[in-house]
mmCIF file of C-alpha atoms and ligand atoms in Angstrom:
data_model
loop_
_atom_site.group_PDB
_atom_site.id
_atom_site.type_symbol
_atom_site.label_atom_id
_atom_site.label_comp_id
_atom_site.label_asym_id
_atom_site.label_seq_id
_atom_site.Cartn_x
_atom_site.Cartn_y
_atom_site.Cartn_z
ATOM 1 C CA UNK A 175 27.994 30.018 -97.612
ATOM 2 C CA UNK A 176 27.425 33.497 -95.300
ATOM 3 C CA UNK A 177 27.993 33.724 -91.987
ATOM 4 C CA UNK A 178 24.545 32.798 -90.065
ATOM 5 C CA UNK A 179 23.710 30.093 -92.659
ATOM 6 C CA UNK A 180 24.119 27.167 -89.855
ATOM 7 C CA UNK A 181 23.606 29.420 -86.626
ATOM 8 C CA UNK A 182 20.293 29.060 -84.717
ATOM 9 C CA UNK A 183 18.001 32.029 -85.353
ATOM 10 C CA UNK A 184 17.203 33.595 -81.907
ATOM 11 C CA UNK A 185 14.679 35.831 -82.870
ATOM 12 C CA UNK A 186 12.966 37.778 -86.217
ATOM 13 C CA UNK A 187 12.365 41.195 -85.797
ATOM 14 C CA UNK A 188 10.854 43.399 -88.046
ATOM 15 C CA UNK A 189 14.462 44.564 -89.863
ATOM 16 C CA UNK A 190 16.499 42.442 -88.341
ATOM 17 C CA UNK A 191 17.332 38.386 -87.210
ATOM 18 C CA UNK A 192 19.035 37.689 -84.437
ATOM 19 C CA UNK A 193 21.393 34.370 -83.940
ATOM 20 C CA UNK A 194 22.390 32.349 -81.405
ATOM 21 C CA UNK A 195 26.802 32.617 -82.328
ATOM 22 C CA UNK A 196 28.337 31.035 -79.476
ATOM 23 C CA UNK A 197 28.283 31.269 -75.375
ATOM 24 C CA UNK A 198 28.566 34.892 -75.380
ATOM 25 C CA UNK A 199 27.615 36.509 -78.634
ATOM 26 C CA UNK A 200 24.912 36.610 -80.910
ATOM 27 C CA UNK A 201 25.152 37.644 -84.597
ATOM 28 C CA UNK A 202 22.799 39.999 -85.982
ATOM 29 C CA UNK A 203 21.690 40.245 -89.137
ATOM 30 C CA UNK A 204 20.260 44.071 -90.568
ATOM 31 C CA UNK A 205 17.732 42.880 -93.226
ATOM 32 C CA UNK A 206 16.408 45.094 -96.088
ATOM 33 C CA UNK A 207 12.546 45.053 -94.534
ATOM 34 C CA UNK A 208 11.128 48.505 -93.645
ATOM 35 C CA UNK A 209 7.889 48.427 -91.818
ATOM 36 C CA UNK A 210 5.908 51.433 -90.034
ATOM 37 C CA UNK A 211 3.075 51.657 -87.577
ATOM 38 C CA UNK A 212 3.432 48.246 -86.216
ATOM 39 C CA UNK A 213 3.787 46.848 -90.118
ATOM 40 C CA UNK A 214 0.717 48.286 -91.686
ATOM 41 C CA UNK A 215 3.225 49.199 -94.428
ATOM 42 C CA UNK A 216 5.560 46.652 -95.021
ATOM 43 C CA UNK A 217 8.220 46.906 -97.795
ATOM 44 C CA UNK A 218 12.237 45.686 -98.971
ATOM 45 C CA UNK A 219 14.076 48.509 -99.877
ATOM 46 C CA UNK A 220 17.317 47.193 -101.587
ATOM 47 C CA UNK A 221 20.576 47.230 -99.307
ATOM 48 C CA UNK A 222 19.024 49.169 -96.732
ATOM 49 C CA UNK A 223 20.083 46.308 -94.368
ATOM 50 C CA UNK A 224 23.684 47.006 -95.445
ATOM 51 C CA UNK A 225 23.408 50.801 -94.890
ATOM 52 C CA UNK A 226 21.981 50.569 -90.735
ATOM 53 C CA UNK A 227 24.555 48.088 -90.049
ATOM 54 C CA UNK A 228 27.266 50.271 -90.789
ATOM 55 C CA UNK A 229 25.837 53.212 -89.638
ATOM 56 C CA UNK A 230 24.864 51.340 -86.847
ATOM 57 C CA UNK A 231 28.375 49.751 -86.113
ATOM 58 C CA UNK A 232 30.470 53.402 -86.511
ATOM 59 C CA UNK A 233 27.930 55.170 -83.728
ATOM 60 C CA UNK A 234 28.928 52.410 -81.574
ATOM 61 C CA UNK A 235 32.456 52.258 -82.052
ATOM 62 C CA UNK A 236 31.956 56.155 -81.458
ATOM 63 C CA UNK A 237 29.793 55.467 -78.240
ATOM 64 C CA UNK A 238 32.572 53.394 -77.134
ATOM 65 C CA UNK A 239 35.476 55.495 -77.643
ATOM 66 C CA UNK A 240 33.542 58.495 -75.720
ATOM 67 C CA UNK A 241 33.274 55.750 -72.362
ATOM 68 C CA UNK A 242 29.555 54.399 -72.913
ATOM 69 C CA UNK A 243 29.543 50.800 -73.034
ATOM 70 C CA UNK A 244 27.506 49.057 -76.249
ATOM 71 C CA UNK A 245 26.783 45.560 -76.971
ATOM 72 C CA UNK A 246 28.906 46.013 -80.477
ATOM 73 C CA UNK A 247 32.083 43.617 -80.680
ATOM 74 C CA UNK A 248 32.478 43.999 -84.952
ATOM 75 C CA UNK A 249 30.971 43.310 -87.992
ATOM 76 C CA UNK A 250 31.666 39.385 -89.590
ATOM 77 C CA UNK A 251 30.040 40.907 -92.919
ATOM 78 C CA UNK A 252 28.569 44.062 -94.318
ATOM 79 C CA UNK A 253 25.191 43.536 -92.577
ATOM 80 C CA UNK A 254 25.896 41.380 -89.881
ATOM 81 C CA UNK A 255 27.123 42.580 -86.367
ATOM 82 C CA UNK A 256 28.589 40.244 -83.845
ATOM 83 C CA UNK A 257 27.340 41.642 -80.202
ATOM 84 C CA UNK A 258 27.693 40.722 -77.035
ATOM 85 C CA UNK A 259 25.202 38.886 -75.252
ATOM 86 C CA UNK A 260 22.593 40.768 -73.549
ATOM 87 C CA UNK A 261 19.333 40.594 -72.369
ATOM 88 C CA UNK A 262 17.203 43.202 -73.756
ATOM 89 C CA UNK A 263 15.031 45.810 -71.097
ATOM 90 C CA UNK A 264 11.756 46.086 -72.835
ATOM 91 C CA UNK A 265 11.526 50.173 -72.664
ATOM 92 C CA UNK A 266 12.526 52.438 -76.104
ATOM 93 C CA UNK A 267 14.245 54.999 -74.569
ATOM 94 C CA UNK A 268 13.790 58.155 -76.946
ATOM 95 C CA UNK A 269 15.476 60.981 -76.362
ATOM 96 C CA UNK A 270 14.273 64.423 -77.790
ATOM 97 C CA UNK A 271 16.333 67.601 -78.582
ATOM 98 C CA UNK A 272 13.658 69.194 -80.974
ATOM 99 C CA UNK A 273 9.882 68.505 -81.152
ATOM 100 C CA UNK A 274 8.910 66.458 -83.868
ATOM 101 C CA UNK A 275 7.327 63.200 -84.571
ATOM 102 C CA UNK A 276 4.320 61.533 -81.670
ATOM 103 C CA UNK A 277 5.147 64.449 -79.172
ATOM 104 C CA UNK A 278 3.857 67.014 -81.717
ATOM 105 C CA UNK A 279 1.088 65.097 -82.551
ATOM 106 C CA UNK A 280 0.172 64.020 -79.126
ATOM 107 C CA UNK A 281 0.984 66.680 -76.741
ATOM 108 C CA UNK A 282 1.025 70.786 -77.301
ATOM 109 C CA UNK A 283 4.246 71.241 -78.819
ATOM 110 C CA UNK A 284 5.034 72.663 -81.943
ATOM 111 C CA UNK A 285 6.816 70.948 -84.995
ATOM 112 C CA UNK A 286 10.640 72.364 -85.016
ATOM 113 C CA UNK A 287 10.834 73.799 -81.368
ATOM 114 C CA UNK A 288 14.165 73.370 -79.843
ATOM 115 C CA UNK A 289 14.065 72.118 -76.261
ATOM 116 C CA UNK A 290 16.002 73.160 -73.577
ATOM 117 C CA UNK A 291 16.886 70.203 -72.013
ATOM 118 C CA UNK A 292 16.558 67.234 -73.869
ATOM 119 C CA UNK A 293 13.590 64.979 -73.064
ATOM 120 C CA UNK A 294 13.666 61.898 -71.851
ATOM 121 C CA UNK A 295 10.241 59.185 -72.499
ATOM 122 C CA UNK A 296 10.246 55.698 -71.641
ATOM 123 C CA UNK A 297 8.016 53.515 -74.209
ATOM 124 C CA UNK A 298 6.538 49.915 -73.412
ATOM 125 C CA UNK A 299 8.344 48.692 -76.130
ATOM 126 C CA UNK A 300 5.179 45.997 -76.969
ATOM 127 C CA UNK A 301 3.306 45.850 -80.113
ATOM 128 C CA UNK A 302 0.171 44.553 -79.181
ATOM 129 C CA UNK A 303 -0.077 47.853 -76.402
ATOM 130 C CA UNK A 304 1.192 49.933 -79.692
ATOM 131 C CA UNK A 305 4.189 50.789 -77.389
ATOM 132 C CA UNK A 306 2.861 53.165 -74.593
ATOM 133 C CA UNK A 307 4.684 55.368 -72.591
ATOM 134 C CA UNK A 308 5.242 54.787 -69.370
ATOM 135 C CA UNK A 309 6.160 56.675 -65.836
ATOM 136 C CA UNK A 310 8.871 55.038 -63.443
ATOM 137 C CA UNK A 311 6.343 54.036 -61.247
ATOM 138 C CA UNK A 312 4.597 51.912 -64.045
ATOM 139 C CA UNK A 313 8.141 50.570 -65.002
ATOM 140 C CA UNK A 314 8.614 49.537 -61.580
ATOM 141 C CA UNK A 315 5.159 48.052 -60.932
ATOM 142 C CA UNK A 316 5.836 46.183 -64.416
ATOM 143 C CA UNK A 317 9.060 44.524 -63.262
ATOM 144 C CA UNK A 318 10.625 46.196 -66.008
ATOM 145 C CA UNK A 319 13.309 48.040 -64.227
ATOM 146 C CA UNK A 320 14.361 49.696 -60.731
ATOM 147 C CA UNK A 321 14.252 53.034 -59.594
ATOM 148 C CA UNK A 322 17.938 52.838 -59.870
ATOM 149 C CA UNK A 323 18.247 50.890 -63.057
ATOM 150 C CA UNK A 324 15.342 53.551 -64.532
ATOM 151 C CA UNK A 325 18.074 56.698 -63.540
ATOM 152 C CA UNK A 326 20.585 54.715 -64.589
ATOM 153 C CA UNK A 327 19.311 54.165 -68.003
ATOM 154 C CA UNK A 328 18.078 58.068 -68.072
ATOM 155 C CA UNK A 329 22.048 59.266 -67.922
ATOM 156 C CA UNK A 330 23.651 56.660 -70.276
ATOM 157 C CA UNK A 331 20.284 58.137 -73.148
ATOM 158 C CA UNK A 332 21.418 61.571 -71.917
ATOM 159 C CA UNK A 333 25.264 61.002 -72.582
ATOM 160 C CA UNK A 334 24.314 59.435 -75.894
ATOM 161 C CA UNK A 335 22.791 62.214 -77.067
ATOM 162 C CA UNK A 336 25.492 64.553 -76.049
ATOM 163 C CA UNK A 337 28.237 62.574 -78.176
ATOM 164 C CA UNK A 338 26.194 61.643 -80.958
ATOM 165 C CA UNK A 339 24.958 65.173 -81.336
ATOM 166 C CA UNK A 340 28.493 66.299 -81.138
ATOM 167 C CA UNK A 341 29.749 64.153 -84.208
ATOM 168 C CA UNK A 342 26.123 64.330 -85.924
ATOM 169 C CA UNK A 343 26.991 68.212 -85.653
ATOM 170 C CA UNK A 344 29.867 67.976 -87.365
ATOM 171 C CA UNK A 345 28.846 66.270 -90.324
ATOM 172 C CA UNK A 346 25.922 68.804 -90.953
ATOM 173 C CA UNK A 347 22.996 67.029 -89.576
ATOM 174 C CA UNK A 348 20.845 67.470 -86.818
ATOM 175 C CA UNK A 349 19.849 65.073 -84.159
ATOM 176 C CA UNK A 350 16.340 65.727 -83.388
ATOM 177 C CA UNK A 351 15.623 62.756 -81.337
ATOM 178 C CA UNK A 352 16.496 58.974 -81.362
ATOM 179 C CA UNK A 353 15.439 55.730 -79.630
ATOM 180 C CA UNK A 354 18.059 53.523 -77.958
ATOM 181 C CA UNK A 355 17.253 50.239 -76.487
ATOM 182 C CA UNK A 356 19.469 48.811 -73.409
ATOM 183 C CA UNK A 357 20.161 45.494 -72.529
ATOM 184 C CA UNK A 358 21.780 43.676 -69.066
ATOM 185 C CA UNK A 359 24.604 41.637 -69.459
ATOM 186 C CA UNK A 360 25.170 38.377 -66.962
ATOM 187 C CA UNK A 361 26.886 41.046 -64.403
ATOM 188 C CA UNK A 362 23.632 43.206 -64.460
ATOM 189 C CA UNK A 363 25.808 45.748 -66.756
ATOM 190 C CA UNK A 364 23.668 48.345 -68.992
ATOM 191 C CA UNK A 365 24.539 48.451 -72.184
ATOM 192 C CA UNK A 366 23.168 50.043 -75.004
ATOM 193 C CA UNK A 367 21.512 47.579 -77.569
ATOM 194 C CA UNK A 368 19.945 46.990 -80.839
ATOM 195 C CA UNK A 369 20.148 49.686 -83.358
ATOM 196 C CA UNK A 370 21.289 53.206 -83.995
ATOM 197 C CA UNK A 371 20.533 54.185 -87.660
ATOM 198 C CA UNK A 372 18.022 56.085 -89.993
ATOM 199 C CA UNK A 373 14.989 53.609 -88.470
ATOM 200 C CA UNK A 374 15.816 54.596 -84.939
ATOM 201 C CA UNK A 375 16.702 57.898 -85.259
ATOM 202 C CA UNK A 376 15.445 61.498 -86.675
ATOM 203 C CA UNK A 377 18.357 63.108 -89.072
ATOM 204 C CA UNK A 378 17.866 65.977 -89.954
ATOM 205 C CA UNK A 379 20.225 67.726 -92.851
ATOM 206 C CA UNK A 380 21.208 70.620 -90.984
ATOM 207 C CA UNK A 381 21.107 73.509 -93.919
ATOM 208 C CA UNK A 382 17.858 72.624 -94.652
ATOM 209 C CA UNK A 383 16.054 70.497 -92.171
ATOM 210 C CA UNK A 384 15.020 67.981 -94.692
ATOM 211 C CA UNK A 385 14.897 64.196 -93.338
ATOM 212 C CA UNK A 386 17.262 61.753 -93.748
ATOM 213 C CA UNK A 387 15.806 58.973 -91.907
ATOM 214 C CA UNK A 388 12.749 56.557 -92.254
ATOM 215 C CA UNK A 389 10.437 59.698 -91.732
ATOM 216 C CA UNK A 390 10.593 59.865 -95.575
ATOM 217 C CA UNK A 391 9.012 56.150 -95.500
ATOM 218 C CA UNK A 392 6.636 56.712 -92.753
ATOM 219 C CA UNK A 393 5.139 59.505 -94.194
ATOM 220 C CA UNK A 394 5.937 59.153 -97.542
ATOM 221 C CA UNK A 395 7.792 62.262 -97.120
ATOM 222 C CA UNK A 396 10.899 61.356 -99.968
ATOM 223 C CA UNK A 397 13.127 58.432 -101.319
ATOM 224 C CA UNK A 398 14.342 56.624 -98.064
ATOM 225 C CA UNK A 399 17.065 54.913 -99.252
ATOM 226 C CA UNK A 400 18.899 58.430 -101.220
ATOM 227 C CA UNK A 401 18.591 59.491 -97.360
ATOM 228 C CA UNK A 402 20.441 56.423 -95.784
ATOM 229 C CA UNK A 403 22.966 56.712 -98.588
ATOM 230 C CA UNK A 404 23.405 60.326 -97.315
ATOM 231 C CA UNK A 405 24.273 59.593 -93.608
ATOM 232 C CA UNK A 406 26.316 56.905 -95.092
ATOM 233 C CA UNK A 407 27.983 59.565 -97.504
ATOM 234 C CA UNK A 408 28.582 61.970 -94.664
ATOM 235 C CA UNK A 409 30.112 59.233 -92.484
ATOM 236 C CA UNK A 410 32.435 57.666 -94.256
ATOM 237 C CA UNK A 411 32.919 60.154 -96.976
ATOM 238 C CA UNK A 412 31.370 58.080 -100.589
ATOM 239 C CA UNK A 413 28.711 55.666 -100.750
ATOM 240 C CA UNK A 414 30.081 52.154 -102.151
ATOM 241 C CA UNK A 415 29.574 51.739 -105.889
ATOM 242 C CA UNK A 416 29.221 47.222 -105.140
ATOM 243 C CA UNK A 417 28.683 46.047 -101.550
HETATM 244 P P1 TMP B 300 8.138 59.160 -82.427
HETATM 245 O O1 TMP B 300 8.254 60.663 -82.525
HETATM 246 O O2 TMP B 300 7.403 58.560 -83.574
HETATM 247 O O3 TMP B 300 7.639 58.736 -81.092
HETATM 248 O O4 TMP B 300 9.630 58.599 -82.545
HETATM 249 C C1 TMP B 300 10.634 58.994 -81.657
HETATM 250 C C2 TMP B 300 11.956 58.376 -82.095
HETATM 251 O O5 TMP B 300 11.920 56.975 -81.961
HETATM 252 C C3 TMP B 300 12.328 58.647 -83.550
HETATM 253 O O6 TMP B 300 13.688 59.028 -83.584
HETATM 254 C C4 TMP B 300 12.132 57.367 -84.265
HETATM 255 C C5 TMP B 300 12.241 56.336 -83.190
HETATM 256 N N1 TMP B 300 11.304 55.234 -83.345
HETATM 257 C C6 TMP B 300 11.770 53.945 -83.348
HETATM 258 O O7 TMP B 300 12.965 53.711 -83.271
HETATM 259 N N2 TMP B 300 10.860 52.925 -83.450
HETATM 260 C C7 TMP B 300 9.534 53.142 -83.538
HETATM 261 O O8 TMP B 300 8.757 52.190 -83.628
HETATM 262 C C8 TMP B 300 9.057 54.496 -83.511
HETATM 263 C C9 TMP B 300 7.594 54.775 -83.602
HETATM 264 C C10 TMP B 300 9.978 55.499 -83.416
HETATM 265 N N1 LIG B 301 8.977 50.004 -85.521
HETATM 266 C C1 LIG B 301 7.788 50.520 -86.156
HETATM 267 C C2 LIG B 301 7.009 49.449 -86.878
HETATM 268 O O1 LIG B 301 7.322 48.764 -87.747
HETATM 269 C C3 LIG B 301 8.043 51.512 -87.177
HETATM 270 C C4 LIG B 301 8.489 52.888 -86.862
HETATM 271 O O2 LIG B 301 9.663 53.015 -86.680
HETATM 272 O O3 LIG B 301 7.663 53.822 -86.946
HETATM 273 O O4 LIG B 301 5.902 49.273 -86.724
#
């Protein structure tokens, strides 16, 4: 028996099932599903599910250590993450240190350019809308977020870039630009949610720019899992031989 066997599933996401653990956790489980452009292409790549959660749980311990506040408590087994209860704000808040990805494709930028200052987009995280962006006025007149919640969420993406690109940096790769999704706690607390892994993020191996995220699935760009086992590799210094 595995922990989540005789927990009440919360909700099934696309890679991942969320369940209800007690009063104020949930446990969350990092499947092996991979899906792109709202599932068109739907596959299992082997232990996948294993590979985000760590990754996942390490950024967050590193989040927290650096002052920014995560729902991540610890992990009960290899692909399962105890959190902490939060309610999540319906925006993907992407962050973007070098163009690549929808902004090259839907706006005048070229593939590779380095930005300035990072960008900040707000997406309707919605699948039937195909998750549009939106402006802070539309997040307001949704009832998605205040003015102040909106900044608020703006400087905790902004200080997540700055320490993830710091340790990203030092393990060679680049941190083109990620997604981050926030939730509110019963105090009205922000705190950053869901995932950060090769699905949510761009990785770039720094020497040579090639990906190391789920670009390599969504554009059938390279083997996806060799690129998860990298980050892996890079983070905790050997990839597992038996999980
Ligand atoms: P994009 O360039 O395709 O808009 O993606 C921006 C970032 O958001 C990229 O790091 C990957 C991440 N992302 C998600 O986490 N979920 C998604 O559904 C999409 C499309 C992108
Ligand atoms: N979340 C998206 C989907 O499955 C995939 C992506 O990351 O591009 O549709």
């Amino acid at each position: 028996m595995q922990v989540g066997d005789n927990l009440k599933e919360i909700a099934k996401g696309k890679a991942k099932t969320v369940y209800e653990y007690d009063e104020e956790h949930y446990l969350i489980e990092f499947r092996d599903d991979i899906t792109a452009f709202d599932s068109v292409k739907h596959d299992i790549v082997g232990d996948k599910g294993y590979y985000n959660c760590q990754i996942s749980a390490k950024l967050f311990e590193i989040l927290e250590k650096n002052g920014i506040r995560t729902h991540y408590v610890k992990l009960l087994e290899p692909n399962k993450m105890l959190v902490k209860k939060v309610e999540i704000v319906p925006l993907e808040v992407i962050v973007r240190n070098i163009a690549a990805g929808s902004i090259v494709r839907e706006y005048p930028f070229k593939e590779g350019t380095v930005f300035e200052k990072p960008i900040v987009m707000m997406d309707y995280k919605d699948d039937e809308y195909h998750d549009p962006l939106l402006n802070c006025d539309m997040i307001q007149a949704l009832g998605i977020a205040t003015e102040n919640e909106i900044k608020k969420m703006k400087e905790i993406a902004l200080k997540v870039n700055d320490v993830l690109k710091e340790y990203l940096g030092s393990i060679d790769i680049l941190l083109p630009d990620f997604k981050i999704e926030i939730g509110k706690d019963k105090e009205g607390n922000l705190l950053v949610a869901d995932e950060i892994s090769p699905d949510s993020c761009r990785f770039w191996d720094a020497n040579t720019n090639k990906s190391l995220d789920k670009d390599n699935y969504r554009f059938d760009k390279g083997d996806v899992l060799a690129g998860y086992k990298e980050v892996y590799r890079r983070m905790f210094g050997e990839v597992p031989k038996q999980k």
